Short mmCIF file of C-alpha atoms and ligand atoms in Angstrom, two decimals:
data_model
loop_
_atom_site.label_atom_id
_atom_site.label_comp_id
_atom_site.label_asym_id
_atom_site.label_seq_id
_atom_site.Cartn_x
_atom_site.Cartn_y
_atom_site.Cartn_z
CA MET A 1 0.09 -0.05 0.35
CA SER A 2 1.69 3.33 -1.32
CA ALA A 3 1.23 6.04 1.55
CA PRO A 4 -1.04 8.89 0.47
CA SER A 5 0.79 12.30 -0.13
CA ASP A 6 0.77 14.73 2.32
CA SER A 7 -2.32 16.58 0.98
CA GLN A 8 -4.27 13.61 0.53
CA ARG A 9 -3.94 12.66 4.34
CA MET A 10 -5.22 16.12 4.92
CA GLU A 11 -8.30 15.50 3.02
CA LYS A 12 -8.65 12.13 5.25
CA ILE A 13 -8.19 13.46 8.27
CA VAL A 14 -10.78 15.90 8.02
CA SER A 15 -12.99 13.77 6.31
CA LEU A 16 -12.73 11.43 9.39
CA CYS A 17 -13.59 13.77 11.53
CA LYS A 18 -16.85 15.12 10.03
CA ARG A 19 -17.63 11.37 9.59
CA ARG A 20 -16.98 9.82 12.86
CA GLY A 21 -18.08 13.57 15.31
CA PHE A 22 -14.73 14.57 16.07
CA ILE A 23 -15.01 18.83 14.27
CA PHE A 24 -18.05 20.10 12.36
CA GLN A 25 -18.30 23.45 10.84
CA SER A 26 -19.93 25.55 12.58
CA SER A 27 -23.31 26.86 11.61
CA GLU A 28 -22.54 24.49 9.22
CA ILE A 29 -26.78 23.75 7.96
CA TYR A 30 -26.19 27.99 6.84
CA GLY A 31 -23.16 27.85 4.50
CA GLY A 32 -20.53 27.80 8.06
CA LEU A 33 -18.81 30.85 9.30
CA ASN A 34 -15.16 30.79 8.70
CA GLY A 35 -12.67 30.50 11.10
CA CYS A 36 -15.37 28.88 13.63
CA TRP A 37 -15.72 25.25 14.43
CA ASP A 38 -17.84 23.09 16.76
CA TYR A 39 -16.48 19.69 18.44
CA GLY A 40 -18.43 16.82 18.12
CA PRO A 41 -19.31 13.88 20.22
CA LEU A 42 -15.89 12.83 20.15
CA GLY A 43 -13.84 15.67 19.57
CA VAL A 44 -15.48 17.19 22.56
CA GLU A 45 -14.02 14.14 24.50
CA LEU A 46 -10.39 14.34 23.07
CA LYS A 47 -10.42 17.79 24.11
CA ARG A 48 -11.73 17.70 27.65
CA ASN A 49 -8.72 15.12 28.23
CA LEU A 50 -6.33 16.85 26.53
CA LYS A 51 -7.19 19.94 28.99
CA ASP A 52 -7.90 17.39 31.57
CA TYR A 53 -4.60 16.30 31.00
CA TRP A 54 -2.26 19.43 30.95
CA TRP A 55 -4.08 21.00 34.55
CA ARG A 56 -3.07 17.73 36.29
CA VAL A 57 0.97 18.31 35.01
CA MET A 58 0.78 21.74 34.92
CA VAL A 59 -1.43 22.64 38.50
CA HIS A 60 -1.84 19.69 40.46
CA GLU A 61 1.30 17.82 40.18
CA ARG A 62 3.04 20.79 41.02
CA ASP A 63 3.60 22.44 44.51
CA ASP A 64 4.48 25.88 42.92
CA VAL A 65 1.39 26.63 40.36
CA VAL A 66 -2.22 27.26 40.97
CA GLY A 67 -5.13 27.85 38.53
CA MET A 68 -7.08 30.73 38.07
CA ASP A 69 -10.39 31.15 35.38
CA GLY A 70 -10.78 34.89 34.16
CA SER A 71 -13.85 36.45 32.25
CA ILE A 72 -13.23 36.66 28.30
CA LEU A 73 -14.84 40.28 28.48
CA MET A 74 -12.56 42.67 30.77
CA ASN A 75 -12.40 46.44 31.30
CA ARG A 76 -10.96 48.30 27.74
CA ALA A 77 -7.84 49.68 30.17
CA VAL A 78 -6.53 46.12 30.14
CA TRP A 79 -6.10 45.77 26.13
CA LYS A 80 -4.72 49.60 26.05
CA ALA A 81 -1.84 48.92 29.01
CA SER A 82 -0.72 45.85 27.22
CA GLY A 83 -0.60 47.23 24.37
CA HIS A 84 -3.24 45.49 22.13
CA GLU A 85 -5.19 48.18 21.27
CA ASP A 86 -2.49 49.79 19.41
CA THR A 87 -0.24 47.08 18.34
CA PHE A 88 -1.81 43.95 18.02
CA THR A 89 -1.94 44.20 14.09
CA ASP A 90 -1.10 42.27 11.06
CA PRO A 91 0.00 43.79 8.08
CA MET A 92 -2.95 43.50 5.56
CA VAL A 93 -2.74 43.75 1.45
CA ASP A 94 -6.15 44.02 -0.83
CA CYS A 95 -5.51 42.28 -4.41
CA ARG A 96 -7.46 44.41 -6.66
CA SER A 97 -7.51 41.85 -9.76
CA CYS A 98 -9.74 39.03 -7.36
CA LYS A 99 -10.32 41.37 -4.25
CA ALA A 100 -9.04 38.71 -2.01
CA ARG A 101 -7.49 40.32 1.46
CA LEU A 102 -4.29 38.60 2.51
CA ARG A 103 -1.96 39.12 4.77
CA ALA A 104 1.57 40.94 4.16
CA ASP A 105 3.93 37.81 5.05
CA GLN A 106 1.86 35.47 2.98
CA LEU A 107 2.32 37.20 -0.57
CA VAL A 108 4.37 34.67 -2.71
CA GLU A 109 7.38 36.49 -4.58
CA LYS A 110 8.50 35.52 -8.13
CA LYS A 111 11.92 37.65 -9.14
CA GLY A 112 11.11 40.46 -6.40
CA ILE A 113 8.00 40.93 -7.41
CA LYS A 114 5.29 40.30 -4.50
CA GLN A 115 2.39 38.52 -6.07
CA CYS A 116 -1.20 37.77 -4.93
CA PRO A 117 -1.12 33.76 -3.97
CA ASN A 118 -4.57 33.24 -5.45
CA CYS A 119 -4.47 34.74 -8.97
CA GLY A 120 -0.86 35.74 -9.60
CA GLY A 121 -2.05 39.54 -9.37
CA LYS A 122 0.69 42.44 -8.82
CA ASP A 123 -2.03 45.02 -8.74
CA LEU A 124 -1.95 45.43 -4.94
CA THR A 125 -2.78 48.13 -2.49
CA ALA A 126 0.30 49.15 0.26
CA PRO A 127 -0.07 47.15 3.33
CA ARG A 128 -2.46 48.81 6.12
CA ALA A 129 -2.27 47.37 9.60
CA PHE A 130 -5.78 45.54 10.53
CA ASN A 131 -6.54 45.05 14.67
CA LEU A 132 -7.00 41.55 15.00
CA MET A 133 -9.20 42.27 18.38
CA PHE A 134 -13.08 41.50 17.98
CA LYS A 135 -14.77 44.89 19.19
CA THR A 136 -17.97 44.59 21.14
CA PHE A 137 -19.92 47.20 23.35
CA ILE A 138 -20.78 46.60 26.94
CA GLY A 139 -24.73 48.11 27.96
CA ALA A 140 -27.20 49.47 25.83
CA THR A 141 -25.55 52.46 24.10
CA GLU A 142 -22.81 51.56 21.30
CA ASP A 143 -20.44 53.96 21.21
CA GLU A 144 -17.06 54.84 22.49
CA SER A 145 -17.07 54.84 26.29
CA SER A 146 -18.96 51.16 25.93
CA LEU A 147 -16.71 49.72 23.19
CA THR A 148 -14.34 46.80 24.35
CA TYR A 149 -13.08 43.65 22.68
CA LEU A 150 -13.40 39.63 23.18
CA ARG A 151 -9.87 38.70 24.57
CA PRO A 152 -7.31 37.76 21.91
CA GLU A 153 -5.09 35.80 24.79
CA THR A 154 -6.18 34.79 28.22
CA ALA A 155 -2.91 35.73 29.81
CA GLN A 156 -4.18 39.57 30.55
CA ALA A 157 -6.64 38.30 33.05
CA ILE A 158 -3.64 36.42 35.06
CA PHE A 159 -1.39 39.66 35.13
CA VAL A 160 -4.62 41.78 36.10
CA GLN A 161 -5.20 39.57 39.03
CA PHE A 162 -1.83 38.74 40.24
CA LYS A 163 -1.68 40.41 43.19
CA ASN A 164 -5.66 39.16 44.23
CA VAL A 165 -3.62 35.57 43.56
CA LEU A 166 -0.39 36.52 45.15
CA GLU A 167 -2.06 37.26 48.61
CA VAL A 168 -4.89 34.28 48.99
CA SER A 169 -2.37 31.86 47.42
CA ARG A 170 0.24 33.08 49.39
CA LYS A 171 3.06 31.87 47.26
CA LYS A 172 6.37 32.08 46.69
CA LEU A 173 8.52 33.05 43.91
CA PRO A 174 9.03 31.61 41.56
CA PHE A 175 5.24 30.35 41.64
CA GLY A 176 2.96 30.42 38.68
CA ILE A 177 -0.47 30.97 37.85
CA ALA A 178 -2.50 28.89 35.03
CA GLN A 179 -5.56 29.10 32.86
CA ILE A 180 -7.49 27.70 30.24
CA GLY A 181 -10.10 29.34 28.11
CA LYS A 182 -11.53 30.55 25.04
CA ALA A 183 -9.39 33.77 23.15
CA PHE A 184 -10.82 34.77 20.10
CA ARG A 185 -8.81 36.31 16.90
CA ASN A 186 -9.81 38.42 13.78
CA GLU A 187 -7.74 36.40 11.28
CA ILE A 188 -7.55 37.89 8.25
CA ASN A 189 -6.84 34.25 6.24
CA PRO A 190 -8.09 31.36 8.96
CA ARG A 191 -6.92 28.32 6.89
CA ASN A 192 -5.76 24.73 7.51
CA PHE A 193 -9.15 23.30 9.43
CA THR A 194 -8.64 24.19 13.13
CA PHE A 195 -5.07 25.60 12.64
CA ARG A 196 -5.82 29.08 12.34
CA SER A 197 -9.57 29.62 13.80
CA ARG A 198 -11.10 33.15 14.88
CA GLU A 199 -12.40 31.48 18.19
CA PHE A 200 -9.89 28.88 20.09
CA GLU A 201 -8.73 27.36 23.62
CA GLN A 202 -5.69 28.19 25.03
CA MET A 203 -3.53 26.39 27.35
CA GLU A 204 -1.48 29.35 29.40
CA LEU A 205 0.38 29.53 32.11
CA GLU A 206 2.57 32.66 33.43
CA TYR A 207 5.21 31.41 35.64
CA PHE A 208 7.03 34.50 38.03
CA CYS A 209 10.62 35.06 38.88
CA ARG A 210 13.35 36.80 39.94
CA ALA A 211 15.15 38.78 37.16
CA GLU A 212 18.49 36.78 37.65
CA GLU A 213 16.67 33.86 37.03
CA GLY A 214 14.24 33.87 33.90
CA MET A 215 16.47 32.72 31.18
CA ARG A 216 16.86 29.31 33.45
CA TRP A 217 13.30 29.20 33.54
CA LEU A 218 12.90 29.64 29.80
CA ASP A 219 15.00 26.27 29.23
CA TYR A 220 13.57 24.91 31.85
CA TRP A 221 9.57 25.40 30.58
CA LYS A 222 10.47 24.61 26.93
CA GLU A 223 12.36 21.53 28.25
CA GLU A 224 9.18 20.49 30.12
CA ARG A 225 6.62 21.32 27.78
CA LEU A 226 8.35 19.17 24.76
CA LYS A 227 8.21 16.40 27.56
CA PHE A 228 4.33 16.91 27.63
CA TYR A 229 3.81 16.79 24.38
CA GLU A 230 5.52 13.33 24.04
CA ASN A 231 3.37 12.03 27.06
CA ILE A 232 0.22 12.73 25.17
CA GLY A 233 1.68 10.47 22.17
CA ILE A 234 3.37 13.18 19.77
CA ALA A 235 6.99 11.31 18.72
CA ARG A 236 9.59 13.30 19.73
CA ASP A 237 10.72 13.72 16.10
CA ASN A 238 8.31 15.54 15.10
CA LEU A 239 8.24 18.22 17.01
CA HIS A 240 10.96 21.33 16.84
CA ALA A 241 11.73 23.72 19.60
CA LEU A 242 12.94 26.70 16.85
CA THR A 243 14.46 29.62 18.73
CA VAL A 244 12.37 32.87 17.74
CA PRO A 245 15.41 34.85 16.16
CA ASP A 246 15.84 38.57 17.42
CA GLU A 247 14.35 40.25 14.76
CA GLU A 248 11.01 38.24 15.09
CA ARG A 249 10.48 38.22 19.19
CA ALA A 250 8.43 41.02 20.69
CA PHE A 251 10.45 43.98 22.14
CA TYR A 252 10.11 43.32 25.49
CA SER A 253 11.10 39.40 25.38
CA LYS A 254 14.50 37.83 26.09
CA GLY A 255 14.00 34.95 24.60
CA THR A 256 11.35 32.55 22.88
CA TYR A 257 11.07 29.40 21.45
CA ASP A 258 8.18 28.19 19.13
CA ILE A 259 7.31 24.82 19.65
CA GLU A 260 6.38 23.23 16.47
CA TYR A 261 4.87 20.34 14.98
CA ASP A 262 5.39 18.64 11.53
CA PHE A 263 1.92 18.83 10.41
CA PRO A 264 0.45 17.35 7.12
CA PHE A 265 0.60 20.84 5.35
CA GLY A 266 4.01 22.18 7.03
CA ARG A 267 6.18 22.59 9.99
CA GLN A 268 3.99 24.97 12.13
CA GLU A 269 3.96 26.53 15.57
CA LEU A 270 1.32 24.87 18.29
CA GLU A 271 3.28 26.54 21.28
CA GLY A 272 4.80 29.78 22.19
CA VAL A 273 7.39 29.22 25.48
CA ALA A 274 8.57 33.40 25.82
CA TYR A 275 10.01 34.88 28.50
CA ARG A 276 8.31 38.32 28.99
CA THR A 277 10.47 39.81 31.31
CA ASP A 278 8.33 42.35 33.55
CA TYR A 279 6.77 44.28 30.64
CA ASP A 280 3.21 43.09 31.13
CA LEU A 281 3.35 43.83 34.82
CA SER A 282 5.26 46.99 34.61
CA GLN A 283 2.64 48.04 31.85
CA HIS A 284 -0.65 47.30 34.27
CA GLN A 285 1.14 49.23 37.86
CA LYS A 286 1.54 52.38 35.71
CA ALA A 287 -1.63 52.17 34.09
CA SER A 288 -4.08 50.93 36.83
CA GLY A 289 -1.59 52.69 39.67
CA LYS A 290 -2.21 50.07 41.95
CA SER A 291 1.18 48.32 43.18
CA LEU A 292 2.30 45.26 41.18
CA GLU A 293 4.86 44.55 43.70
CA TYR A 294 5.86 41.30 44.90
CA PHE A 295 7.27 41.82 48.91
CA ASP A 296 10.62 39.66 49.42
CA GLU A 297 10.03 38.56 52.98
CA GLU A 298 13.83 37.60 53.66
CA THR A 299 15.74 40.69 51.57
CA LYS A 300 12.83 43.09 52.65
CA GLN A 301 12.94 44.27 49.13
CA LYS A 302 9.90 45.35 46.76
CA PHE A 303 9.95 44.65 43.06
CA ILE A 304 7.93 43.55 40.16
CA PRO A 305 8.68 40.15 38.95
CA HIS A 306 9.39 38.99 35.56
CA VAL A 307 7.48 35.93 33.94
CA VAL A 308 8.19 32.89 31.56
CA GLU A 309 4.80 32.22 29.73
CA PRO A 310 4.16 28.49 27.93
CA SER A 311 1.31 29.23 25.65
CA ALA A 312 -0.31 26.58 23.75
CA GLY A 313 -3.32 26.37 21.72
CA VAL A 314 -5.98 23.86 22.46
CA ASP A 315 -7.34 23.25 19.01
CA ARG A 316 -4.00 23.12 17.02
CA THR A 317 -3.03 20.58 19.66
CA VAL A 318 -6.27 18.97 19.09
CA LEU A 319 -4.86 18.57 15.42
CA ALA A 320 -1.65 17.29 15.97
CA LEU A 321 -3.14 14.64 17.57
CA ILE A 322 -5.49 13.43 15.19
CA CYS A 323 -2.60 14.20 12.70
CA GLU A 324 -0.19 11.92 14.83
CA ALA A 325 -2.31 9.13 15.43
CA TYR A 326 -3.87 8.72 12.06
CA CYS A 327 -2.65 5.71 9.90
CA GLU A 328 -3.57 3.18 7.63
CA ASP A 329 -2.94 -0.49 7.68
CA GLU A 330 -3.96 -4.07 7.17
CA ALA A 331 -6.31 -6.53 9.11
CA PRO A 332 -8.19 -9.02 8.23
CA ASP A 333 -12.18 -8.94 7.58
CA GLU A 334 -14.72 -11.13 8.28
CA LYS A 335 -13.55 -13.99 5.69
CA GLY A 336 -9.66 -13.25 6.77
CA LYS A 337 -9.16 -11.14 3.11
CA MET A 338 -6.73 -8.63 3.78
CA GLU A 339 -8.67 -5.29 3.93
CA THR A 340 -7.51 -1.79 4.79
CA ARG A 341 -7.87 -0.63 8.39
CA ILE A 342 -8.12 3.18 9.33
CA VAL A 343 -6.91 3.44 12.65
CA LEU A 344 -6.25 6.40 15.30
CA ARG A 345 -3.41 5.59 17.22
CA PHE A 346 -4.30 8.10 19.98
CA HIS A 347 -2.48 7.46 23.42
CA PRO A 348 -4.79 5.54 25.59
CA ARG A 349 -4.34 8.82 28.03
CA ILE A 350 -6.11 11.30 25.41
CA SER A 351 -8.42 8.83 23.47
CA PRO A 352 -12.08 9.65 23.86
CA ILE A 353 -13.43 6.32 24.65
CA LYS A 354 -11.48 4.02 26.60
CA CYS A 355 -12.60 0.80 26.39
CA ALA A 356 -15.66 -0.71 24.20
CA VAL A 357 -17.69 -3.72 25.43
CA PHE A 358 -19.07 -6.12 23.18
CA PRO A 359 -21.89 -8.70 23.84
CA LEU A 360 -20.48 -11.87 20.76
CA LEU A 361 -23.97 -11.76 20.27
CA LYS A 362 -26.98 -9.90 20.75
CA ASN A 363 -29.63 -11.71 20.88
CA LYS A 364 -28.37 -14.10 23.45
CA GLU A 365 -29.63 -12.73 26.84
CA PRO A 366 -26.74 -13.85 29.17
CA LEU A 367 -24.48 -12.59 27.16
CA VAL A 368 -25.64 -8.85 26.98
CA ALA A 369 -26.41 -8.94 30.57
CA LYS A 370 -22.77 -9.92 31.05
CA ALA A 371 -21.60 -7.31 29.04
CA LYS A 372 -23.57 -4.73 30.51
CA GLU A 373 -22.14 -5.28 33.76
CA ILE A 374 -19.09 -5.02 32.78
CA VAL A 375 -19.83 -1.72 31.51
CA ALA A 376 -21.40 -0.63 35.06
CA LEU A 377 -18.36 -2.08 36.45
CA LEU A 378 -15.90 -0.39 34.39
CA ARG A 379 -17.65 3.29 34.27
CA PRO A 380 -16.57 4.84 37.79
CA HIS A 381 -13.16 4.54 36.31
CA MET A 382 -13.07 5.54 32.74
CA TYR A 383 -15.12 6.51 29.39
CA VAL A 384 -16.99 2.99 28.65
CA PHE A 385 -18.83 2.40 25.48
CA TYR A 386 -21.18 -0.63 25.03
CA ASP A 387 -21.97 -1.95 21.26
CA GLU A 388 -23.74 -4.89 20.15
CA THR A 389 -24.68 -4.38 16.41
CA GLY A 390 -23.27 -5.98 13.81
CA ALA A 391 -20.55 -8.27 13.41
CA ILE A 392 -17.83 -8.58 16.22
CA GLY A 393 -14.84 -7.93 13.67
CA ARG A 394 -17.25 -4.94 12.15
CA ARG A 395 -16.93 -3.86 15.81
CA TYR A 396 -13.59 -3.63 16.21
CA ARG A 397 -13.17 -1.83 13.27
CA ARG A 398 -15.52 0.97 14.29
CA GLN A 399 -13.48 1.30 17.47
CA ASP A 400 -10.15 1.43 15.52
CA GLU A 401 -10.99 4.34 13.63
CA ILE A 402 -11.89 6.66 16.50
CA GLY A 403 -9.05 5.09 18.46
CA THR A 404 -10.67 3.54 21.03
CA PRO A 405 -7.36 1.73 23.06
CA PHE A 406 -9.15 -0.98 24.49
CA GLY A 407 -12.05 -3.73 23.53
CA VAL A 408 -13.43 -6.42 25.58
CA THR A 409 -15.43 -9.30 24.09
CA VAL A 410 -17.77 -11.36 26.41
CA ASP A 411 -18.48 -14.88 24.27
CA PHE A 412 -19.84 -18.18 25.89
CA GLU A 413 -16.55 -18.66 27.69
CA THR A 414 -17.16 -16.23 29.41
CA LEU A 415 -20.61 -17.82 30.97
CA GLY A 416 -18.57 -21.27 31.69
CA GLU A 417 -20.17 -23.36 28.96
CA LYS A 418 -17.39 -24.80 27.38
CA ASP A 419 -14.38 -24.71 30.22
CA LEU A 420 -15.86 -24.10 33.65
CA ALA A 421 -12.05 -22.38 34.18
CA LEU A 422 -12.83 -19.83 31.84
CA ARG A 423 -16.28 -18.64 33.59
CA ASP A 424 -15.89 -15.04 34.47
CA THR A 425 -13.31 -14.04 31.81
CA VAL A 426 -13.36 -11.82 28.85
CA THR A 427 -10.95 -11.04 25.89
CA LEU A 428 -9.02 -8.05 25.51
CA ARG A 429 -8.14 -6.92 22.47
CA ASP A 430 -5.66 -4.23 22.11
CA ARG A 431 -6.17 -1.74 19.20
CA ASP A 432 -2.48 -1.47 18.00
CA SER A 433 -1.33 -4.96 17.71
CA MET A 434 -4.86 -6.52 17.45
CA LYS A 435 -3.86 -9.36 19.96
CA GLN A 436 -6.14 -10.55 22.41
CA GLU A 437 -5.43 -12.04 26.06
CA ARG A 438 -7.59 -13.26 28.18
CA VAL A 439 -8.35 -11.48 31.48
CA PRO A 440 -10.81 -11.86 34.64
CA VAL A 441 -13.15 -9.52 34.61
CA LYS A 442 -12.74 -8.44 38.37
CA ASP A 443 -9.33 -7.47 37.08
CA LEU A 444 -10.75 -5.40 34.13
CA PRO A 445 -10.40 -2.14 36.04
CA SER A 446 -7.23 -2.23 37.74
CA ILE A 447 -5.59 -3.93 34.19
CA LEU A 448 -7.29 -0.99 32.12
CA VAL A 449 -6.99 2.32 34.91
CA SER A 450 -3.02 1.20 34.89
CA ARG A 451 -2.95 1.24 30.68
CA ILE A 452 -4.52 4.53 30.66
CA SER A 453 -3.55 7.11 33.15
P1 ATP B 1 0.46 32.59 14.81
O1 ATP B 1 1.99 33.17 14.90
O2 ATP B 1 0.24 31.25 14.42
O3 ATP B 1 -0.71 33.56 14.28
P2 ATP B 1 1.27 33.42 17.58
O4 ATP B 1 2.57 33.45 17.44
O5 ATP B 1 0.51 34.68 17.34
O6 ATP B 1 0.45 32.43 16.55
P3 ATP B 1 0.92 33.41 20.34
O7 ATP B 1 0.22 34.75 20.55
O8 ATP B 1 2.18 32.82 21.07
O9 ATP B 1 0.60 32.57 18.75
O10 ATP B 1 -0.51 32.40 21.14
C1 ATP B 1 -0.17 31.19 21.61
C2 ATP B 1 -0.73 29.78 21.15
O11 ATP B 1 -2.11 30.27 20.68
C3 ATP B 1 0.04 29.40 19.65
O12 ATP B 1 0.94 29.01 19.82
C4 ATP B 1 -1.76 28.79 19.04
O13 ATP B 1 -0.99 27.73 19.83
C5 ATP B 1 -2.26 29.10 19.83
N1 ATP B 1 -3.33 30.57 18.59
C6 ATP B 1 -2.79 31.99 18.69
N2 ATP B 1 -3.53 31.62 17.08
C7 ATP B 1 -4.15 31.27 17.17
C8 ATP B 1 -5.37 30.87 16.02
N3 ATP B 1 -5.72 31.63 15.12
N4 ATP B 1 -5.97 29.25 15.84
C9 ATP B 1 -5.67 28.89 16.58
N5 ATP B 1 -4.60 28.48 17.61
C10 ATP B 1 -3.54 29.99 17.81
#
């Protein structure tokens, strides 16, 4: 079987996502809404597992990080002080031939002349700044005084609440505040499925430290974040930590890494790990007139902490997980003939469904009753799916395609009809190797929990 080209692979992934209920176009029955996506029953599980694992590793398993959940709408003054109102822009160009609106850095250049990537036209307007924040109005009047924005990043709520969180958590430097939430950017050119969306989710940590330790924490967090991606099943070879060159970094940053992934459409950013110095807290202290200083009990000094920010996109990571997991191999059909099998080789930790339970036959009451008993046994520990329709091979295939790592089949041996020694045992099938082992029903929870946690 020849490997599909990268664009074919991407088409297959997009089609699988829709067919099996991972991701749908937003407002699809009205023709969609560019740059917005809805997650279906399996997509929402995958996304939730990713966010839960991030929270577990970044907050629950650490003594030095606490969480918060800020509002999406904030006082406009926040966006003035952070610099977003004036500078959160992409230079944008219009093509006068095909009327496309394009990002200036996405034009194609042939023999030194910039061209429209859609029609090849050379009649382009001069670049204009285009603010990426969505405007909205608070209250009944729609004028300057009621204007604010949908947040384009979650980080600012953390900076603005820095003092409150510091006081209630009684943390000492270095310590971090973590948050997961929606962000909105009016991207000029949403593309590559969910990769560049207008509404998306971020998982951000602001890790506050002393100025002299900033560069060390930057490297520490780059390594931690690479480990995180490996622990959710992304091969190290497909991940790259790019050192962002001086001229491309934000002016206040002393060092930034982009963690990139080899998507089928090219190597692209998954996460930015940036040393933002004391820029954000200083700006908010200046603009609000409220002290955002830290008091060091030992040295009796007051100062504004520096911050290192690992900022990851939930949606981009979900897309990377699906791209990484997508695989076509061969498996025997009902008659033993080899056929192409589509399988999502998710790490069990993030698979939407952990285990599927099948009675061998749906019209044999004792088999069905036993299978339902097993579902009830496993449910307190994991998301389980019960399926009794169709041939067993077909049922396995349906689960392979959505990445369910384990399948449990209840057969006549489970009922002890053939061999009493096998009573209350089931076959446990592994998605990737397709190997089956016979295990006692009572051991299933502990076996599965150890393999999925
Ligand atoms: P890009 O250069 O791709 O526009 P960025 O450098 O502006 O991204 P950041 O501001 O560093 O992105 O945001 C942190 C993370 O948020 C990104 O690494 C990405 O995972 C996610 N993210 C940013 N913009 C989008 C978007 N339009 N759609 C989906 N995820 C996004």
